[in-house]
Short mmCIF file of N, CA, C and O in Angstrom, two decimals:
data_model
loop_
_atom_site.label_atom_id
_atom_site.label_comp_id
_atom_site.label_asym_id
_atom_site.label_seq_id
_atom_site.Cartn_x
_atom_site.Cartn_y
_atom_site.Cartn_z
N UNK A 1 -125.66 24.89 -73.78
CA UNK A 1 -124.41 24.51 -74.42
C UNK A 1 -124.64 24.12 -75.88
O UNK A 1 -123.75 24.47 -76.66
N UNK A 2 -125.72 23.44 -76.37
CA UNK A 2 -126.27 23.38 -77.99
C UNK A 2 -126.38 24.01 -78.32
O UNK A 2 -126.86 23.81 -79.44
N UNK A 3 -126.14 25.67 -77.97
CA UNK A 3 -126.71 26.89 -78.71
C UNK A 3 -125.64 27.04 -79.03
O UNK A 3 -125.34 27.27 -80.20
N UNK A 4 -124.61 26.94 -77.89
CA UNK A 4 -123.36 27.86 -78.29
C UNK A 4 -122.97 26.79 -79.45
O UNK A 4 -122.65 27.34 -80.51
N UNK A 5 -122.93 25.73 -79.45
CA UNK A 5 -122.59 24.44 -80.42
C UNK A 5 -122.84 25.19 -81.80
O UNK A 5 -121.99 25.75 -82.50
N UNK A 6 -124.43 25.03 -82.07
CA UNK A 6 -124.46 25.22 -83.05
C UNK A 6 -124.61 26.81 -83.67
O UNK A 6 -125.06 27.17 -84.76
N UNK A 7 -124.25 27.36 -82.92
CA UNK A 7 -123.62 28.76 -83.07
C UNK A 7 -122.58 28.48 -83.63
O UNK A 7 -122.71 28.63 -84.84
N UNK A 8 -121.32 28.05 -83.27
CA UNK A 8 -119.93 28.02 -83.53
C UNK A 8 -119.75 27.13 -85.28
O UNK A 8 -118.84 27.45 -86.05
N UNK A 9 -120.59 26.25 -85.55
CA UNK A 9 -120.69 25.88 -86.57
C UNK A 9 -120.55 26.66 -87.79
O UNK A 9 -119.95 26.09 -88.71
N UNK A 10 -121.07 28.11 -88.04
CA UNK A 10 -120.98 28.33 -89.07
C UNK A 10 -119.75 29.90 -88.91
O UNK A 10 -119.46 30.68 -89.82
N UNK A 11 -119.30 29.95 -87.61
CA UNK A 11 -118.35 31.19 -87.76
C UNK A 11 -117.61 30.88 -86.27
O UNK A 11 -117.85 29.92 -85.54
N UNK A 12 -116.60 32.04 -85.99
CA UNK A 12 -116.19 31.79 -85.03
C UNK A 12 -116.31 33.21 -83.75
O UNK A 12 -115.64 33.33 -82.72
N UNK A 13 -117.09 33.87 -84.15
CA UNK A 13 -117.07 35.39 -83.64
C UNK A 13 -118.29 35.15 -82.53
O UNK A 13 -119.27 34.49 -82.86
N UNK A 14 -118.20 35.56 -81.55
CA UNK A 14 -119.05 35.54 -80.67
C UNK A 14 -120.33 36.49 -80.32
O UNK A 14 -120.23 37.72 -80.35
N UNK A 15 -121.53 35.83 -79.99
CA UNK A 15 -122.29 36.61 -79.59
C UNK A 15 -122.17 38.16 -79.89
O UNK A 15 -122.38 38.84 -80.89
N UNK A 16 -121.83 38.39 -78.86
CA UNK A 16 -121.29 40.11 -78.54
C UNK A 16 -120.51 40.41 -79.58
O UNK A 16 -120.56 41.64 -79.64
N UNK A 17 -119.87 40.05 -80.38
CA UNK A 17 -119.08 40.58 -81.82
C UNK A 17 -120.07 40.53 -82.57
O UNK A 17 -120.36 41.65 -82.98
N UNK A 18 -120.88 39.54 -83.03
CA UNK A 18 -121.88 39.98 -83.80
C UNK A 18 -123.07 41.00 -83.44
O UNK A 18 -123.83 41.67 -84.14
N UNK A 19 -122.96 40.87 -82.31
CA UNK A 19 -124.05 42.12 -81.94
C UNK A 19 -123.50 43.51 -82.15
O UNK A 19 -124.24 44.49 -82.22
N UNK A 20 -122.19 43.58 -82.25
CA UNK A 20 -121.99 44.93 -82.01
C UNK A 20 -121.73 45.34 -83.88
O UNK A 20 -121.61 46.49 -84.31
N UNK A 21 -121.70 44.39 -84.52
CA UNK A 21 -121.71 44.41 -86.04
C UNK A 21 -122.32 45.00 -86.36
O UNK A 21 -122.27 46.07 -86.97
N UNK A 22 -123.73 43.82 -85.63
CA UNK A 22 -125.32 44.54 -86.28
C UNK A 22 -125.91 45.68 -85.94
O UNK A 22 -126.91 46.09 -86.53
N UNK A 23 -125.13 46.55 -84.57
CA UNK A 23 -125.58 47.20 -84.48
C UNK A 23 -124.63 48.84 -84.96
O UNK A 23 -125.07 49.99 -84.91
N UNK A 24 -123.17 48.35 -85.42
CA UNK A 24 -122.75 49.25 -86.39
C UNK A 24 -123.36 49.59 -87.70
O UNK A 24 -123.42 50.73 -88.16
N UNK A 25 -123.86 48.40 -88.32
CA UNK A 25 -124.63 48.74 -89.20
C UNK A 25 -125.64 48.91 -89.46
O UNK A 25 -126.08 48.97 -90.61
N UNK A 26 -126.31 49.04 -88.31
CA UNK A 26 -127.88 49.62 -88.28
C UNK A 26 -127.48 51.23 -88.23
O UNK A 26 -128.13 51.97 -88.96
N UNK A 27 -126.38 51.86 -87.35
CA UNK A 27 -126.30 53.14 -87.47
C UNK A 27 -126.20 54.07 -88.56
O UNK A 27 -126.58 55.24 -88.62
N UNK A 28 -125.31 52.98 -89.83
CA UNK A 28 -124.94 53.45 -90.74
C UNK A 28 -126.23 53.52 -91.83
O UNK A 28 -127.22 52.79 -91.95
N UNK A 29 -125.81 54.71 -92.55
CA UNK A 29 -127.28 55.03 -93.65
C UNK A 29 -126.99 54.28 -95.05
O UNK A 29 -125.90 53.86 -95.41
N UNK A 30 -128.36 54.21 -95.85
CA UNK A 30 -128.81 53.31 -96.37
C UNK A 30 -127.64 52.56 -97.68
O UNK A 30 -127.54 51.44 -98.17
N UNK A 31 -126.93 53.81 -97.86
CA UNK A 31 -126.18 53.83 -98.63
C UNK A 31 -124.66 51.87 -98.23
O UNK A 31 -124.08 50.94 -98.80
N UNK A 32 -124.83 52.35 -97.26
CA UNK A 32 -123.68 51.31 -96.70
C UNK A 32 -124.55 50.09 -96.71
O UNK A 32 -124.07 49.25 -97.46
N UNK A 33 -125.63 49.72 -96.16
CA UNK A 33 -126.42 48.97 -96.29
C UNK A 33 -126.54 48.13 -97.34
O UNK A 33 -126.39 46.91 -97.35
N UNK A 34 -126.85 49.00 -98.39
CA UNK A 34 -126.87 48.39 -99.76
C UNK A 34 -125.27 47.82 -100.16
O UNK A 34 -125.20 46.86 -100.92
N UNK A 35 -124.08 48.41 -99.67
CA UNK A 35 -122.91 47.83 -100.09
C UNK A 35 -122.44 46.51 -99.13
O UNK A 35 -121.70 45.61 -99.51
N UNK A 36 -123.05 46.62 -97.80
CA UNK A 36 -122.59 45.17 -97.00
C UNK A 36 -123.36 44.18 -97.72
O UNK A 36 -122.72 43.15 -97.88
N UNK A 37 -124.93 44.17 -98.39
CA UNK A 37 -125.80 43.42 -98.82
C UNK A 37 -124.80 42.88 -100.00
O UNK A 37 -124.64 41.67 -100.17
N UNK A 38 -124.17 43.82 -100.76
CA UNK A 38 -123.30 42.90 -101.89
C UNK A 38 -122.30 42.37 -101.61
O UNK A 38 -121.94 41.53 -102.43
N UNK A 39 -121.54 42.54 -100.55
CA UNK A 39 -120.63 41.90 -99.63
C UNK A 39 -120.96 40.62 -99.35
O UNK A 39 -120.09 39.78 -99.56
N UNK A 40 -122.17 40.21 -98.86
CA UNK A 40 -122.66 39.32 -97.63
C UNK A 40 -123.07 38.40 -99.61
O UNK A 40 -122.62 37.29 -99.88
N UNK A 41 -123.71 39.00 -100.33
CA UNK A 41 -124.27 38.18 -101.48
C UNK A 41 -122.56 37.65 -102.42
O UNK A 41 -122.47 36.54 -102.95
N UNK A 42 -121.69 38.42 -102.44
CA UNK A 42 -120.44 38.12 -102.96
C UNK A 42 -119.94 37.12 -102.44
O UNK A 42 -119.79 36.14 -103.17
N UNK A 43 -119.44 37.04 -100.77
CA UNK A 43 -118.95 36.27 -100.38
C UNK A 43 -120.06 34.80 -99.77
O UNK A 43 -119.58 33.74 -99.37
N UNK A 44 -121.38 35.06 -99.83
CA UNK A 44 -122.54 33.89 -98.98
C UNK A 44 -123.62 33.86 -100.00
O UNK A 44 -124.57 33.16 -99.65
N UNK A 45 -123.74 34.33 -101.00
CA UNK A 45 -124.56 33.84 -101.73
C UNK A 45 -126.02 34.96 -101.23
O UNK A 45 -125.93 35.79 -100.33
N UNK A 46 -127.19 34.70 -102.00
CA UNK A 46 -127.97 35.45 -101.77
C UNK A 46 -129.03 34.85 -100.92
O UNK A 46 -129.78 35.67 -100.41
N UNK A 47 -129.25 33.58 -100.65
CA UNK A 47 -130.06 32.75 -99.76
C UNK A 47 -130.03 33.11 -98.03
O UNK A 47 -130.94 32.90 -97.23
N UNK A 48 -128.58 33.77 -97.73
CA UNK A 48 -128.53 34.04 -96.73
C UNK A 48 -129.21 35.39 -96.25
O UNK A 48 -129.15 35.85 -95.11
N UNK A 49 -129.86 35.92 -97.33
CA UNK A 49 -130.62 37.20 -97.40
C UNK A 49 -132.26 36.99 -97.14
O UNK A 49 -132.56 35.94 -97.71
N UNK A 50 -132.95 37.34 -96.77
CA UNK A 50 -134.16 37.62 -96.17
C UNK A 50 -134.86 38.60 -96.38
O UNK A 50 -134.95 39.29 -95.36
N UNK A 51 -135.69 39.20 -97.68
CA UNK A 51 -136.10 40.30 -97.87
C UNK A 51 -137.94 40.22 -97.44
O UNK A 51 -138.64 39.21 -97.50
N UNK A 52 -138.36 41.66 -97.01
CA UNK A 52 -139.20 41.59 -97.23
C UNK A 52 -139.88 43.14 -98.51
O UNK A 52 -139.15 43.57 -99.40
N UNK A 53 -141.21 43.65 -98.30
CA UNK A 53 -141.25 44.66 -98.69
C UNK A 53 -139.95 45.76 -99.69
O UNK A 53 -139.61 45.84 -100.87
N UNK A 54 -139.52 46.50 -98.26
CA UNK A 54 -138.39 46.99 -98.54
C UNK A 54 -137.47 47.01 -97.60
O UNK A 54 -136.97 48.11 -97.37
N UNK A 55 -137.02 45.92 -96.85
CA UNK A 55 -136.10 46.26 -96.31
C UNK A 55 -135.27 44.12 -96.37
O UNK A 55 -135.91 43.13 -96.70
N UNK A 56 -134.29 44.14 -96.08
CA UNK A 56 -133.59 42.70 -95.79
C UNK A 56 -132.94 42.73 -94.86
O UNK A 56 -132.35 43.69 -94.36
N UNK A 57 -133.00 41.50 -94.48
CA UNK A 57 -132.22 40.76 -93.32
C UNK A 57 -131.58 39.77 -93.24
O UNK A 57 -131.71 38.74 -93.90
N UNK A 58 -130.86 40.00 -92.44
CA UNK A 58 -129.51 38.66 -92.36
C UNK A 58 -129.25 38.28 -91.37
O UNK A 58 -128.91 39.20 -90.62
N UNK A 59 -129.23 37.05 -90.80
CA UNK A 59 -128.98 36.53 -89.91
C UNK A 59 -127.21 36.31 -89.18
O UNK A 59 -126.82 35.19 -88.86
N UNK A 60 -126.45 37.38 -89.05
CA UNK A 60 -124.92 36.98 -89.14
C UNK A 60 -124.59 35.79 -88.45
O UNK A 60 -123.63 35.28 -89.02
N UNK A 61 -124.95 35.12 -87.48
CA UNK A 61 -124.56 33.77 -87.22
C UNK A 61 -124.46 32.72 -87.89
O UNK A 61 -123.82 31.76 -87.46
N UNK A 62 -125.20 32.71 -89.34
CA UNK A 62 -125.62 32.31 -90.09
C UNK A 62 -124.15 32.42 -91.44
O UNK A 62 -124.09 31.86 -92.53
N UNK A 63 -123.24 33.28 -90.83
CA UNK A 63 -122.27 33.45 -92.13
C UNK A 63 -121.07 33.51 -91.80
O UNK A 63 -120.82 33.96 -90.68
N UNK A 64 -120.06 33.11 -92.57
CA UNK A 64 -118.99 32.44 -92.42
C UNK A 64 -117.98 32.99 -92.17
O UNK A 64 -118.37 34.14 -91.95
N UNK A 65 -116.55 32.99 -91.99
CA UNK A 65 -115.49 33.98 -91.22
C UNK A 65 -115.19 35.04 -92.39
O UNK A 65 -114.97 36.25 -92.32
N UNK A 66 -115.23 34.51 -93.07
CA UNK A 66 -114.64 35.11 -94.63
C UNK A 66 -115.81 35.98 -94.70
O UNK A 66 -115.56 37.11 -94.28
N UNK A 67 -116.58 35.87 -94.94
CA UNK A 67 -118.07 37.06 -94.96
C UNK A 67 -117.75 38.36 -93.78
O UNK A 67 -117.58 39.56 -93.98
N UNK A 68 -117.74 37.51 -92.43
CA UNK A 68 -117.82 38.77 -91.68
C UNK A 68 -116.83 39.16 -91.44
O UNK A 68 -116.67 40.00 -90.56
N UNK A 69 -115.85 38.66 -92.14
CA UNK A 69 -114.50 39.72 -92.12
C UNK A 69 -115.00 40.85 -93.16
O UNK A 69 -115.16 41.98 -92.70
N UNK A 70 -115.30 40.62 -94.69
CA UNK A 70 -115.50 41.41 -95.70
C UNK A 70 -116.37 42.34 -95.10
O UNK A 70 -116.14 43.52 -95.36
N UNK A 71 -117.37 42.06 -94.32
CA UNK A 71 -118.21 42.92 -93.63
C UNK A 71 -117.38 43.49 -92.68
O UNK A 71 -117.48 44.65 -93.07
N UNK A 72 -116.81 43.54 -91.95
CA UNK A 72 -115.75 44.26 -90.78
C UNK A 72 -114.83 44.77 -91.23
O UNK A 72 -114.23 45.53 -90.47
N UNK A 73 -114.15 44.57 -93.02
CA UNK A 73 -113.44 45.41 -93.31
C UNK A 73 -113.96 46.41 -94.24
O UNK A 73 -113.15 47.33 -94.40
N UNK A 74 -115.31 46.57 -95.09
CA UNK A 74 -115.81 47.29 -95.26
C UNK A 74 -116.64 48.60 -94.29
O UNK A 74 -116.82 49.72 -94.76
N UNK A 75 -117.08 48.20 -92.93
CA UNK A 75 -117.21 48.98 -91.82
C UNK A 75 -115.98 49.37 -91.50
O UNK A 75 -116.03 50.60 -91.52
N UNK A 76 -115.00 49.06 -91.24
CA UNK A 76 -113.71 50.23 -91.16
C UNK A 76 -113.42 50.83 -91.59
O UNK A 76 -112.93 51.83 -91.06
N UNK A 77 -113.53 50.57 -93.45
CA UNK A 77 -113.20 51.83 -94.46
C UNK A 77 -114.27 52.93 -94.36
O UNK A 77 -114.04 54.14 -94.27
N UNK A 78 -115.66 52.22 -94.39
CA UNK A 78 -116.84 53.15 -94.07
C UNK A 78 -116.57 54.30 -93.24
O UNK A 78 -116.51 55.49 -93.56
N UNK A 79 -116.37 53.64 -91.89
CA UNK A 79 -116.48 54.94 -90.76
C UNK A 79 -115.17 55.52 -90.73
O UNK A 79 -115.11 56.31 -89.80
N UNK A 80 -114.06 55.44 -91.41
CA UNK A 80 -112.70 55.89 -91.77
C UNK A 80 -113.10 57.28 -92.76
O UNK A 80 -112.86 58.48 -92.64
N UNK A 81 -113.68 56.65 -93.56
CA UNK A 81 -114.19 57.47 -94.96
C UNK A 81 -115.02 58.61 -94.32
O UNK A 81 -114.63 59.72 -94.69
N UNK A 82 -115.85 58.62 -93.65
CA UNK A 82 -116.94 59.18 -92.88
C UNK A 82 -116.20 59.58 -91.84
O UNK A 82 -116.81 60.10 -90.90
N UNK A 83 -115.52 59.52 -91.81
CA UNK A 83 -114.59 60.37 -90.12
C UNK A 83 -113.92 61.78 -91.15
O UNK A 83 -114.18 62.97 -90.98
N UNK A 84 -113.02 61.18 -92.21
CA UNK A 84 -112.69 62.45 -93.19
C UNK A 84 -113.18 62.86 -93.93
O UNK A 84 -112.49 63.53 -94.71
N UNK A 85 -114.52 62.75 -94.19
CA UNK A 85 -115.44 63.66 -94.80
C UNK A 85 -116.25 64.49 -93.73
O UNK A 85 -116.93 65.36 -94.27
N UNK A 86 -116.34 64.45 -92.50
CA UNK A 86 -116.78 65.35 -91.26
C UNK A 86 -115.52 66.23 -91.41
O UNK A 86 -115.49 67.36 -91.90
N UNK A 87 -114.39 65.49 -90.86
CA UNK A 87 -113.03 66.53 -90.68
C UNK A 87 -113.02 67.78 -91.51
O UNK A 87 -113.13 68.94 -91.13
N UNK A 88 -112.83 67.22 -92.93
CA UNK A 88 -112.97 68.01 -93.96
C UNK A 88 -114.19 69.14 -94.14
O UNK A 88 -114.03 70.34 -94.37
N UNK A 89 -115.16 68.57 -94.00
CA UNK A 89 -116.37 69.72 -93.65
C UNK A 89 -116.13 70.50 -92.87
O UNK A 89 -116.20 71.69 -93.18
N UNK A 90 -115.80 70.15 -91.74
CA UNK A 90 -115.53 71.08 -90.47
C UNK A 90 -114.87 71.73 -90.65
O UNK A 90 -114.99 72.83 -90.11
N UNK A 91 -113.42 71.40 -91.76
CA UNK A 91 -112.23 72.52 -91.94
C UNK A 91 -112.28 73.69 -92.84
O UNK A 91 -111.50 74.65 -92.92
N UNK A 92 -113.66 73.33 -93.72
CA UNK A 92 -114.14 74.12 -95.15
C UNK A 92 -115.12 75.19 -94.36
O UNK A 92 -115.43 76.26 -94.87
N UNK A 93 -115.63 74.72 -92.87
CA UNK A 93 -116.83 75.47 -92.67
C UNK A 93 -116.02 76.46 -91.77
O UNK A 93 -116.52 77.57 -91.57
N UNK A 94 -114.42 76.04 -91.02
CA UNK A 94 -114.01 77.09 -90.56
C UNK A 94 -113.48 77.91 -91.20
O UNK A 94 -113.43 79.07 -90.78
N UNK A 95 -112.76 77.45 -92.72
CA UNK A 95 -112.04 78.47 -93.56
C UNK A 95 -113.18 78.89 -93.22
O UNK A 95 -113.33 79.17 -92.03
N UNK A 96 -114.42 79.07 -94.24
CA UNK A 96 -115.28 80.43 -95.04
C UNK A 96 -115.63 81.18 -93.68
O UNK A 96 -116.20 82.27 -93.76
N UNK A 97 -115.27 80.56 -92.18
CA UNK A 97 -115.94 81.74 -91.48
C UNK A 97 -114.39 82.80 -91.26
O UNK A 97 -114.39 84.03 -91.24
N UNK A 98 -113.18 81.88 -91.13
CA UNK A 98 -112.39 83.01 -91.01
C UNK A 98 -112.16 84.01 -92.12
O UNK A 98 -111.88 85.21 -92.04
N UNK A 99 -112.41 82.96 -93.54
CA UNK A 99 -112.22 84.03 -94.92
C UNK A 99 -113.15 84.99 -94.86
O UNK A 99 -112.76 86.00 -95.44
N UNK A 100 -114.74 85.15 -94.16
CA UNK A 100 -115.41 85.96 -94.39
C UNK A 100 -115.49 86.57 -93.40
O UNK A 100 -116.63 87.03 -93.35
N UNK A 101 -114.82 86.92 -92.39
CA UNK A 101 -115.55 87.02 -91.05
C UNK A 101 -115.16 88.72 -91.05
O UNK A 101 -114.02 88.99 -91.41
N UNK A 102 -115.99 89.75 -90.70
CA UNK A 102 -115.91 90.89 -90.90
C UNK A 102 -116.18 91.49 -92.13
O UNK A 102 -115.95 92.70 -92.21
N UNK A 103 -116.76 90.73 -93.42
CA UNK A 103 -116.74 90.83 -93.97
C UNK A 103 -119.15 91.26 -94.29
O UNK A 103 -120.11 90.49 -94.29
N UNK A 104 -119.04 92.54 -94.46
CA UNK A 104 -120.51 92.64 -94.34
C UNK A 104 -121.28 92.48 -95.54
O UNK A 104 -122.50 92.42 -95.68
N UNK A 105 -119.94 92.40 -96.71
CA UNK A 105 -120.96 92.62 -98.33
C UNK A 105 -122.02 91.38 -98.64
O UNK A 105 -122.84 91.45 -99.55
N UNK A 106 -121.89 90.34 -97.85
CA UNK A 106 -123.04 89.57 -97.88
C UNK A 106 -124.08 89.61 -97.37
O UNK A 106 -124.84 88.65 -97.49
N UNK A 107 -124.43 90.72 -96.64
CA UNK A 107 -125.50 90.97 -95.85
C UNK A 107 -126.66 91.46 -96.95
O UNK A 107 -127.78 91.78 -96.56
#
């Protein structure tokens, strides 16, 4: 019951919400990474950061509602953004096969 205590102290999102954070943004490539890191340093300062070598870490229990919202609404635009840039690929890769299709002068 002290865990959950001092768990609740610095946010209000549970366990399993933060796990499933951390593990949205482990999927995501490096690029996003580097933009939650200015997120998490914008809204928590940079102490809450943990670098080593080359890579950092953050402890999200560790950060405040306002943080992991900015972080949860930047992962929505992310994989929003990244849902219509697949779509879009997919729709460019079916034009050129119907625009070319029978078409042998590229051979």
């Amino acid at each position: 019951m002290a865990e959950s205590e001092e768990y609740n102290k610095y946010n209000t999102y549970s366990h399993i919400a933060l796990t499933q954070i951390d593990t949205t943004i482990g999927k995501m490539e490096q690029i996003h990474h580097i933009e939650i890191l200015k997120k998490i340093a914008q809204y928590a300062g940079t102490d809450v950061i943990n670098s080593s070598d080359d890579e950092c870490y953050v402890n999200l229990t560790y950060l405040n509602d306002k943080t992991i919202g900015g972080i949860k609404e930047y992962i929505e635009h992310a994989l929003i953004q990244d849902s219509f840039i697949n779509e879009t690929e997919r729709k460019k890769q079916e034009f050129k096969k119907t625009l070319f299709a029978g078409n042998d002068d590229d051979k």
